[in-house]
């Protein structure tokens, strides 16, 4: 598909969700982007997708504020007019203002459903929001992906500012923090950097695990943390593991993270899952009967992002086909996600899916070289094999071109390190993982 510069920028903001029969579901973060995709881009995207899938398909675009554009989407290219253009800004950024805390309006305490899995974390977050700088400093929230850590961080920011509008709040994920830090060195703006992160009353820092191994950034974060803490300002941190499991972060920092309060979030129980779905349906103003919510809630158990994604898929499918949302429709739409069949995942399906994800054909000239490289990453336990199959490391080596088990172990370690350090890698791995499972069920 030939696309203008601007169109390419918009295309990069789209996240593909699923293909169900002749419908391709896409998600974007903003209404503005949805309008553009549905207007200007509908025809070329539909044509390109139909060509590549070999059949006529339709597209359905939903707005989901939690959708992050694929990494480097905006940086590599010029961003659309309305999108953030952080990378393009060269002059000194303004010091933090109370108007610009970087908060997602959807993530508030009002929209957060409390259950036994998150009650303590919620109570601690609320206490911090009510009197920042006083108790539980720092507050450290940890737990698996998609369980509401980011939501709670934003909720703290909103509620703090609701109670005291002059409070200076700043939300940042640790990758943005890293980029800001690197850019500040490059552009000789370290003073502005310091002001941005130290002249705040509440610093909310997300996914701290991505700072692991980044020594200089960690050092800077350590100073930021100390400066804020000493000044009685509040720091709230989230991570996918508890402080003591944060490898690659010095002991002196990990101990500081444990000074305040640590609390985890667990996967929600069935009741909470259904309550979350009900709230989401109400917020999006879609009618989804109880048995549909129960079906989704009973079958998608470990990740709230996936839970919400399933509901979006079902309701979008119904809207597109002008059908009511009912149980049989939900079963059809979600059949590749939900299946009783625990079918075996083979080494070749892992290689095939991974190659496919990166757009590499095994038949292409040099394709085998690229695939061989992918095999290294595909042997990682996060990506796939050890957590998806019962194969031993030597057996995995055999399947992946006769490599011995030390090579497999090395590949595992290498990719693990990258996952720990780069959000993009982490997202890619999760996505590949999901596709492998999905395809093995299909
Ligand atoms: N208790 C809850 N009530 C309502 N919605 C929730 C709840 N927990 C999570 N969600 C929703 O689930 C989605 C994923 O949550 P969130 O992004 O906060 O997860 P996370 O733990 O930060 O994940 P990650 O570690 O991948 O960043 C969000 O859309 C969020 O609003």
Coordinates of C-alpha atoms and ligand atoms in Angstrom, one line a residue:
X1 CA 0.0 0.0 0.0
X2 CA 1.4 3.4 -1.0
X3 CA 0.9 5.8 1.9
X4 CA 1.7 9.4 2.4
X5 CA 4.0 10.4 5.2
X6 CA 1.0 11.4 7.4
X7 CA -0.9 8.3 6.6
X8 CA 2.0 6.1 7.6
X9 CA 2.2 7.9 10.9
X10 CA -1.4 7.1 11.6
X11 CA -1.0 3.5 10.5
X12 CA 1.7 3.1 13.1
X13 CA -0.8 4.2 15.8
X14 CA -3.1 1.2 15.1
X15 CA -2.9 -1.9 17.1
X16 CA -4.4 -5.0 15.4
X17 CA -6.6 -6.9 17.8
X18 CA -7.9 -10.0 16.0
X19 CA -9.3 -11.4 12.8
X20 CA -12.6 -13.1 13.2
X21 CA -14.1 -14.5 10.1
X22 CA -14.1 -11.6 7.6
X23 CA -13.7 -8.9 10.3
X24 CA -10.4 -7.4 11.2
X25 CA -10.5 -5.6 14.6
X26 CA -8.2 -2.7 15.2
X27 CA -7.7 -0.6 18.2
X28 CA -6.4 3.0 18.5
X29 CA -6.0 5.2 21.6
X30 CA -7.9 8.3 20.6
X31 CA -11.2 9.2 18.9
X32 CA -9.3 11.5 16.6
X33 CA -7.2 8.6 15.3
X34 CA -10.3 6.4 14.9
X35 CA -12.1 9.1 12.8
X36 CA -9.0 9.4 10.6
X37 CA -8.6 5.6 10.2
X38 CA -12.4 5.1 9.5
X39 CA -12.4 8.0 7.1
X40 CA -9.3 8.6 5.1
X41 CA -7.7 5.2 5.7
X42 CA -10.6 2.8 5.6
X43 CA -10.3 2.1 1.9
X44 CA -6.5 1.6 1.6
X45 CA -6.3 -0.4 4.8
X46 CA -9.2 -2.7 3.8
X47 CA -7.7 -3.2 0.4
X48 CA -4.2 -4.0 1.8
X49 CA -5.6 -6.4 4.4
X50 CA -7.9 -8.2 1.9
X51 CA -4.9 -8.6 -0.4
X52 CA -2.7 -10.0 2.2
X53 CA -5.3 -12.3 3.8
X54 CA -6.5 -13.5 0.3
X55 CA -10.1 -12.7 1.0
X56 CA -12.4 -9.7 1.3
X57 CA -12.4 -8.4 4.8
X58 CA -13.9 -5.5 6.7
X59 CA -12.3 -3.4 9.4
X60 CA -13.7 -2.4 12.8
X61 CA -11.9 0.3 14.8
X62 CA -12.4 0.6 18.5
X63 CA -11.0 3.2 20.9
X64 CA -9.1 1.9 23.8
X65 CA -7.1 4.5 25.7
X66 CA -4.7 1.8 27.1
X67 CA -3.5 1.0 23.6
X68 CA 0.1 2.0 23.2
X69 CA 1.3 2.6 19.7
X70 CA 3.9 0.0 18.8
X71 CA 7.3 1.1 20.1
X72 CA 9.0 3.6 17.9
X73 CA 5.8 4.3 16.1
X74 CA 6.0 8.0 16.7
X75 CA 9.7 8.4 17.1
X76 CA 10.8 7.0 13.8
X77 CA 8.5 9.1 11.7
X78 CA 6.8 12.4 11.9
X79 CA 3.8 12.1 14.2
X80 CA 0.3 13.1 13.1
X81 CA -0.6 16.7 13.9
X82 CA -2.5 15.8 17.1
X83 CA -0.2 13.1 18.4
X84 CA 2.5 13.8 21.0
X85 CA 5.7 14.8 19.3
X86 CA 8.2 14.5 22.2
X87 CA 11.0 13.3 20.0
X88 CA 10.7 16.3 17.7
X89 CA 10.8 18.9 20.4
X90 CA 14.4 20.2 20.6
X91 CA 14.1 23.3 22.8
X92 CA 14.1 23.2 26.6
X93 CA 10.8 21.6 27.7
X94 CA 8.8 23.6 30.2
X95 CA 9.3 22.7 33.8
X96 CA 6.4 20.6 35.2
X97 CA 3.1 22.3 35.5
X98 CA 0.1 21.3 37.5
X99 CA -1.8 21.2 34.2
X100 CA 0.4 18.5 32.7
X101 CA 0.6 15.5 34.9
X102 CA 0.4 13.0 32.0
X103 CA -2.6 11.2 33.4
X104 CA -5.0 8.9 31.5
X105 CA -8.6 10.3 32.2
X106 CA -10.0 6.7 32.2
X107 CA -7.9 5.4 35.0
X108 CA -9.5 6.8 38.2
X109 CA -10.6 5.3 41.5
X110 CA -14.2 5.5 40.3
X111 CA -13.5 3.1 37.4
X112 CA -11.4 0.8 39.5
X113 CA -13.2 -2.3 40.7
X114 CA -12.1 -3.5 44.2
X115 CA -11.9 -7.2 45.0
X116 CA -9.9 -9.3 47.4
X117 CA -7.1 -9.5 44.8
X118 CA -6.4 -5.7 44.9
X119 CA -8.1 -4.4 48.1
X120 CA -4.9 -3.7 50.0
X121 CA -3.2 -2.1 47.0
X122 CA -6.3 0.1 46.4
X123 CA -6.5 1.1 50.1
X124 CA -2.8 2.1 50.1
X125 CA -3.2 4.0 46.9
X126 CA -6.1 5.9 48.3
X127 CA -4.3 6.7 51.5
X128 CA -1.4 8.1 49.5
X129 CA -3.7 10.2 47.3
X130 CA -5.4 11.6 50.4
X131 CA -2.2 12.7 52.1
X132 CA 0.8 12.5 49.8
X133 CA 4.2 12.7 51.5
X134 CA 2.8 11.5 54.8
X135 CA 2.3 7.7 55.0
X136 CA 3.6 4.8 52.9
X137 CA 6.5 6.6 51.2
X138 CA 7.4 5.2 48.8
X139 CA 4.5 3.1 47.9
X140 CA 5.6 0.1 45.8
X141 CA 3.0 -1.8 43.9
X142 CA 4.0 -5.0 42.1
X143 CA 2.3 -7.9 40.3
X144 CA 1.9 -9.5 36.9
X145 CA 1.0 -7.7 33.7
X146 CA -2.5 -6.4 33.2
X147 CA -3.6 -6.4 36.8
X148 CA -4.2 -2.7 37.4
X149 CA -0.9 -1.3 38.6
X150 CA -0.9 1.5 36.0
X151 CA -4.5 2.2 36.6
X152 CA -3.9 2.7 40.3
X153 CA -0.9 5.0 39.6
X154 CA -3.1 7.3 37.5
X155 CA -5.9 7.1 40.0
X156 CA -3.6 8.4 42.7
X157 CA -2.6 11.3 40.4
X158 CA -6.3 12.2 39.6
X159 CA -7.5 12.0 43.2
X160 CA -4.6 13.9 44.6
X161 CA -5.3 16.7 42.2
X162 CA -9.0 16.5 42.8
X163 CA -8.5 17.0 46.5
X164 CA -5.8 19.6 46.1
X165 CA -5.7 21.0 42.6
X166 CA -2.3 22.8 43.1
X167 CA -0.5 19.5 43.8
X168 CA 2.3 19.0 41.3
X169 CA 1.9 15.4 40.0
X170 CA 3.9 13.7 37.4
X171 CA 3.3 10.3 35.9
X172 CA 6.1 8.7 33.9
X173 CA 6.9 5.2 32.8
X174 CA 10.5 4.1 33.3
X175 CA 11.2 4.0 29.5
X176 CA 10.2 7.6 29.1
X177 CA 12.3 8.5 32.1
X178 CA 15.2 6.8 30.5
X179 CA 14.7 8.5 27.2
X180 CA 14.3 11.9 28.9
X181 CA 17.5 11.3 30.8
X182 CA 19.5 10.3 27.7
X183 CA 18.1 13.2 25.7
X184 CA 18.9 15.6 28.5
X185 CA 22.5 14.6 28.4
X186 CA 22.7 14.8 24.6
X187 CA 21.0 18.2 24.5
X188 CA 22.8 19.5 27.6
X189 CA 19.5 20.0 29.4
X190 CA 20.2 18.3 32.7
X191 CA 18.9 21.2 34.7
X192 CA 15.5 21.0 33.0
X193 CA 15.5 17.2 33.5
X194 CA 16.1 17.7 37.2
X195 CA 13.4 20.3 37.5
X196 CA 11.0 18.1 35.6
X197 CA 11.3 15.2 38.0
X198 CA 12.3 16.9 41.2
X199 CA 10.0 19.9 41.4
X200 CA 6.9 17.8 41.9
X201 CA 4.9 16.8 45.0
X202 CA 4.0 13.3 43.7
X203 CA 6.1 11.3 41.3
X204 CA 4.4 8.2 39.8
X205 CA 6.9 5.9 38.1
X206 CA 5.6 2.9 36.2
X207 CA 7.3 -0.4 35.3
X208 CA 10.5 0.2 37.2
X209 CA 11.8 -3.2 36.1
X210 CA 12.7 -1.7 32.8
X211 CA 15.5 0.3 34.5
X212 CA 17.2 -2.9 35.4
X213 CA 20.8 -2.9 34.1
X214 CA 20.7 0.7 33.0
X215 CA 23.3 2.0 35.4
X216 CA 23.4 5.7 34.6
X217 CA 19.7 6.1 34.5
X218 CA 19.4 4.1 37.7
X219 CA 21.9 6.4 39.3
X220 CA 19.9 9.4 38.2
X221 CA 16.7 7.8 39.4
X222 CA 18.3 7.1 42.8
X223 CA 19.2 10.8 43.2
X224 CA 15.7 11.8 42.0
X225 CA 14.2 9.4 44.5
X226 CA 16.4 10.7 47.4
X227 CA 15.8 14.3 46.6
X228 CA 12.0 13.8 46.6
X229 CA 12.0 11.6 49.6
X230 CA 14.2 14.0 51.6
X231 CA 11.9 16.9 50.7
X232 CA 8.8 15.0 52.0
X233 CA 7.5 14.4 48.5
X234 CA 5.8 11.2 47.5
X235 CA 7.1 8.5 45.2
X236 CA 4.9 5.7 44.0
X237 CA 6.6 2.9 42.0
X238 CA 5.2 -0.1 40.1
X239 CA 7.0 -3.2 39.0
X240 CA 6.3 -6.7 37.8
X241 CA 8.2 -8.1 40.6
X242 CA 8.9 -7.3 44.3
X243 CA 11.9 -5.1 45.1
X244 CA 14.0 -8.0 46.2
X245 CA 13.5 -9.7 42.8
X246 CA 14.6 -6.7 40.9
X247 CA 17.9 -8.1 39.5
X248 CA 20.2 -5.6 38.1
X249 CA 19.2 -2.9 40.6
X250 CA 21.7 -2.2 43.4
X251 CA 20.9 -3.4 46.9
X252 CA 21.0 0.3 48.3
X253 CA 18.1 1.1 45.9
X254 CA 16.1 -2.0 46.5
X255 CA 16.3 -1.4 50.3
X256 CA 15.0 2.1 49.8
X257 CA 12.0 0.8 47.8
X258 CA 11.2 -1.2 50.9
X259 CA 11.2 1.7 53.2
X260 CA 7.6 2.6 52.8
X261 CA 4.9 0.1 51.9
X262 CA 5.0 -2.8 49.5
X263 CA 1.8 -4.3 48.2
X264 CA 1.0 -6.7 45.4
X265 CA -2.0 -7.1 43.0
X266 CA -3.2 -10.6 42.3
X267 CA -5.3 -12.0 39.4
X268 CA -8.9 -11.1 40.3
X269 CA -11.4 -13.8 41.3
X270 CA -14.5 -14.6 39.2
X271 CA -16.8 -12.1 40.9
X272 CA -14.3 -9.3 40.5
X273 CA -13.7 -10.2 36.8
X274 CA -17.4 -10.1 36.1
X275 CA -17.8 -6.8 38.0
X276 CA -14.9 -5.3 35.9
X277 CA -16.6 -6.4 32.7
X278 CA -19.9 -5.0 33.9
X279 CA -18.3 -1.6 34.7
X280 CA -16.5 -1.6 31.4
X281 CA -19.6 -2.4 29.4
X282 CA -21.5 0.4 31.3
X283 CA -18.6 2.9 30.7
X284 CA -18.6 2.1 27.0
X285 CA -22.4 2.1 26.8
X286 CA -22.7 -1.3 25.3
X287 CA -25.4 -3.8 26.2
X288 CA -23.9 -7.1 27.2
X289 CA -26.1 -9.6 29.0
X290 CA -25.1 -11.3 32.2
X291 CA -24.4 -14.7 30.7
X292 CA -22.0 -13.2 28.2
X293 CA -20.1 -11.4 30.9
X294 CA -20.0 -14.6 32.9
X295 CA -18.8 -16.6 30.0
X296 CA -15.9 -14.2 29.3
X297 CA -15.1 -13.8 33.1
X298 CA -15.1 -17.6 33.6
X299 CA -12.7 -18.2 30.7
X300 CA -10.3 -15.4 30.8
X301 CA -8.8 -15.4 34.2
X302 CA -5.3 -14.1 34.5
X303 CA -5.1 -10.7 32.8
X304 CA -7.6 -7.8 33.0
X305 CA -6.3 -6.3 29.8
X306 CA -7.2 -9.5 28.0
X307 CA -10.5 -9.6 29.8
X308 CA -11.4 -6.2 28.5
X309 CA -10.0 -7.0 25.1
X310 CA -12.4 -10.0 24.8
X311 CA -15.4 -7.8 25.7
X312 CA -14.4 -5.2 23.1
X313 CA -14.1 -8.0 20.5
X314 CA -17.5 -9.4 21.1
X315 CA -19.3 -6.0 21.3
X316 CA -17.5 -4.7 18.2
X317 CA -18.3 -7.8 16.2
X318 CA -22.0 -7.5 17.2
X319 CA -22.1 -3.8 16.3
X320 CA -20.4 -4.4 13.0
X321 CA -22.8 -7.2 12.0
X322 CA -25.8 -5.4 13.5
X323 CA -26.5 -8.4 15.8
X324 CA -27.4 -8.5 19.4
X325 CA -24.7 -9.4 21.9
X326 CA -25.6 -12.9 23.1
X327 CA -23.8 -16.0 24.4
X328 CA -23.7 -17.9 21.1
X329 CA -22.1 -14.9 19.4
X330 CA -19.6 -14.6 22.2
X331 CA -18.7 -18.2 21.8
X332 CA -18.1 -17.9 18.1
X333 CA -16.1 -14.7 18.4
X334 CA -13.9 -15.9 21.2
X335 CA -13.4 -19.5 20.1
X336 CA -9.7 -19.0 19.3
X337 CA -9.1 -17.4 22.7
X338 CA -11.2 -19.7 24.7
X339 CA -10.9 -23.4 24.2
X340 CA -11.1 -26.5 26.3
X341 CA -8.7 -28.2 24.0
X342 CA -5.2 -28.0 25.6
X343 CA -3.6 -28.9 22.3
X344 CA 0.1 -29.4 22.2
X345 CA 2.3 -26.6 21.0
X346 CA 5.0 -27.8 18.7
X347 CA 8.4 -26.4 18.1
X348 CA 7.6 -25.8 14.4
X349 CA 4.5 -23.9 15.3
X350 CA 6.6 -21.7 17.5
X351 CA 9.2 -21.0 14.8
X352 CA 6.5 -20.5 12.2
X353 CA 4.5 -18.0 14.3
X354 CA 7.6 -16.1 15.4
X355 CA 8.9 -15.9 11.8
X356 CA 5.4 -14.8 10.7
X357 CA 5.3 -12.1 13.4
X358 CA 8.5 -10.6 12.1
X359 CA 7.3 -10.9 8.5
X360 CA 10.0 -13.4 7.5
X361 CA 9.3 -16.2 5.1
X362 CA 11.3 -19.3 5.5
X363 CA 11.3 -19.7 1.7
X364 CA 12.8 -16.3 1.0
X365 CA 16.5 -16.1 0.1
X366 CA 18.3 -15.5 3.4
X367 CA 15.0 -16.3 5.1
X368 CA 16.6 -19.3 6.8
X369 CA 19.3 -17.1 8.2
X370 CA 16.8 -14.8 9.8
X371 CA 14.7 -17.7 11.0
X372 CA 17.8 -19.2 12.5
X373 CA 18.2 -16.0 14.5
X374 CA 14.6 -16.1 15.5
X375 CA 15.1 -19.6 16.7
X376 CA 17.5 -18.3 19.3
X377 CA 14.8 -16.0 20.6
X378 CA 12.2 -18.6 20.2
X379 CA 14.0 -20.8 22.5
X380 CA 13.6 -18.3 25.3
X381 CA 11.4 -19.5 28.0
X382 CA 9.4 -16.2 28.0
X383 CA 9.0 -16.3 24.3
X384 CA 7.9 -19.8 24.1
X385 CA 9.3 -23.2 24.4
X386 CA 10.0 -24.1 28.0
X387 CA 6.9 -22.4 29.3
X388 CA 4.7 -23.6 26.4
X389 CA 6.0 -27.2 26.0
X390 CA 7.4 -29.9 28.2
X391 CA 10.5 -30.2 26.0
X392 CA 13.8 -30.4 27.9
X393 CA 16.6 -27.9 27.0
X394 CA 18.6 -30.5 25.0
X395 CA 15.4 -31.5 23.1
X396 CA 14.7 -27.9 22.3
X397 CA 18.2 -27.6 21.0
X398 CA 17.5 -30.5 18.7
X399 CA 14.4 -29.0 17.3
X400 CA 16.1 -25.7 16.8
X401 CA 18.8 -26.8 14.3
X402 CA 20.8 -29.2 16.4
X403 CA 22.0 -26.7 19.0
X404 CA 23.4 -27.9 22.3
X405 CA 21.7 -27.1 25.5
X406 CA 24.3 -24.4 26.5
X407 CA 23.4 -22.5 23.4
X408 CA 19.8 -22.8 24.3
X409 CA 20.5 -21.5 27.8
X410 CA 22.5 -18.6 26.4
X411 CA 19.7 -17.7 24.1
X412 CA 17.2 -17.9 27.0
X413 CA 19.4 -15.6 29.1
X414 CA 20.0 -13.1 26.3
X415 CA 16.3 -12.7 25.5
X416 CA 15.4 -12.6 29.2
X417 CA 17.9 -9.7 29.7
X418 CA 16.3 -7.8 26.7
X419 CA 12.8 -8.4 28.0
X420 CA 13.8 -7.0 31.3
X421 CA 15.3 -3.9 29.7
X422 CA 13.0 -3.0 26.9
X423 CA 9.3 -2.6 26.9
X424 CA 9.1 -3.2 23.2
X425 CA 10.7 -6.6 23.5
X426 CA 8.5 -7.4 26.4
X427 CA 5.4 -6.5 24.4
X428 CA 6.6 -8.4 21.3
X429 CA 7.2 -11.5 23.4
X430 CA 3.8 -11.3 25.0
X431 CA 2.2 -10.8 21.6
X432 CA 4.1 -13.8 20.0
X433 CA 3.2 -15.9 23.0
X434 CA -0.5 -15.1 22.7
X435 CA -0.4 -15.9 18.9
X436 CA 1.3 -19.2 19.4
X437 CA -1.3 -20.3 21.9
X438 CA -4.1 -18.9 19.7
X439 CA -2.9 -20.7 16.6
X440 CA -2.3 -24.0 18.3
X441 CA -6.0 -23.9 19.4
X442 CA -7.3 -22.8 16.1
Ligands
LIG1 N1 -9.6 -3.5 39.3 C1 -9.8 -3.0 38.1 N2 -11.0 -2.4 37.8 C2 -11.2 -2.0 36.5 N3 -10.3 -2.0 35.5 C3 -9.1 -2.6 35.8 C4 -8.8 -3.1 37.1 N4 -7.5 -3.6 37.0 C5 -7.1 -3.4 35.8 N5 -8.1 -2.8 35.0 C6 -7.9 -2.5 33.6 O1 -7.1 -3.5 33.0 C7 -6.3 -2.9 32.0 C8 -4.8 -3.2 32.4 O2 -4.5 -2.6 33.6 P1 -3.1 -1.9 33.8 O3 -2.6 -1.3 32.6 O4 -3.3 -1.0 35.0 O5 -2.2 -3.1 34.2 P2 -0.7 -3.2 34.7 O6 -0.7 -4.0 35.9 O7 -0.1 -1.8 34.9 O8 0.0 -4.0 33.5 P3 1.5 -3.9 33.0 O9 2.4 -4.5 34.0 O10 1.5 -4.7 31.7 O11 1.8 -2.4 32.7 C9 -6.5 -1.4 32.1 O12 -7.4 -1.1 31.0 C10 -7.2 -1.2 33.4 O13 -8.1 -0.1 33.4

